[in-house]
Phi, psi and omega in degrees: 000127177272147173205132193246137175252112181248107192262128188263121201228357207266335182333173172245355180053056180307310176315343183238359188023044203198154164280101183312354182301316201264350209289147191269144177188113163090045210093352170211210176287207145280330164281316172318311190304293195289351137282343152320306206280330166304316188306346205279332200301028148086358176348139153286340171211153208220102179229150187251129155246128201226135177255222182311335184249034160006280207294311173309332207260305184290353166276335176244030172212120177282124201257355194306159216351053175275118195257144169274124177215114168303138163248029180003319195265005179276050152263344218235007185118294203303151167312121190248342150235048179274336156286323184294339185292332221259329162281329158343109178281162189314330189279330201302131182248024168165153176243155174240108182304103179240171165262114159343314177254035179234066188280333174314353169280156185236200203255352174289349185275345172308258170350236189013266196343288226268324188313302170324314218237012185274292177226122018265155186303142164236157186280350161218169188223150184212149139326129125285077187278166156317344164247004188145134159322149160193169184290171315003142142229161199222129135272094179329161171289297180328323182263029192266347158307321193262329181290321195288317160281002192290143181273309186220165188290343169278348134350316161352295204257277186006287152322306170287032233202298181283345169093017182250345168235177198264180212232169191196087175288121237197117186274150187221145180290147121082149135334151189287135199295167193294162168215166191241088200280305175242158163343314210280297181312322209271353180274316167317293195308275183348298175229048144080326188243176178263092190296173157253127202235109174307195192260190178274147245200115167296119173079004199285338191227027178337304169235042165323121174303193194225127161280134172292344191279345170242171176264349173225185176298161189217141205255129190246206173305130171306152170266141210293156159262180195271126169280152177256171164301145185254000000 
């Protein structure tokens, strides 16, 4: 069985005003973590989809033997992965869906996933956590046709969802792993609990210093806002 592993990374990280791509965690990026952890799951083909902060994303993340396919228009919504299909190698008989900001996956629920939807083939397979469906997800080579149509990369689950093809739920330990959407996810994500934490502050961390020791500014106390005239 050929298996292309497709880590969906292009997003813009409107909510952070930062590439959450870049963002540091543990020692290294986020993505740096979270393509670590693809590499160990054994892929036969191994892809990155990268949007607007590319150029960022390859000066600091080792991309080696990784095929890349820019997305330019997932800033705007669009679908990132349906350009990533046009790389797909010929052989592949299914792709596995991971995210850029989800390193918390591991590679034994990869391995689960794929064993399950391996025989007899289902055309799609989704992780069951304890809390809810989440990625890893697996696509047949049959549904690349329907992948094709997709508007946006959460379309996604539409496919998984709908009940038009057959599904293969596949138990994964534990909640879906943290991803880091806002300050508050990525404060989480970083140190493993749920601190109490106010909410996210839009601008909160405009002029958050810069550790050399990270690849982007890192949030610090929020800065008070002004108040205006009423």
């Amino acid at each position: 069985m050929f298996v292309t592993g497709l880590l969906l990374a292009a997003d813009s990280s409107p909510h952070l005003g930062v590439p959450r791509q870049l963002l540091a965690y543990h020692g290294d990026t986020l993505l740096g973590a979270t393509l670590d952890v693809a590499r160990t799951c054994g892929f036969d083909q191994l892809i990155v989809t990268l949007g607007s902060a590319a150029d960022q994303i390859r000066d600091r993340v080792d991309l080696d033997g990784v095929r890349v396919v820019d997305s330019p228009h997932a800033d705007t919504g669009s679908s990132s992965t349906v350009p990533a299909l046009d790389a797909v190698d010929r052989r592949t008989d299914g792709i596995v869906v991971m995210l850029g900001d989800q390193p918390g996956v591991t590679s034994a629920t990869v391995w689960s996933l794929v064993a399950e939807v391996a025989g007899p083939a289902t055309p799609i397979g989704v992780c069951r956590y304890d809390d809810g469906h989440g990625h890893p997800c697996w696509f047949g080579r049959e549904l690349f046709g329907q992948l094709r149509q997709l508007r946006s990369d959460d379309d996604l689950w539409d496919l998984i969802e709908g009940g038009r093809y057959p599904l293969t739920q596949v138990d994964a330990i534990g909640n879906i792993p943290a991803r880091a959407g806002t300050w508050d996810d990525y404060r989480r994500l970083v140190s493993g609990h749920t601190p109490a934490l106010g909410a996210f502050t839009p601008g909160a961390f405009e002029d958050a210093p810069i550790d050399d020791a990270h690849p982007v500014p890192l949030p610090t106390r929020p800065r008070r806002r002004r108040r205006t005239a009423s």
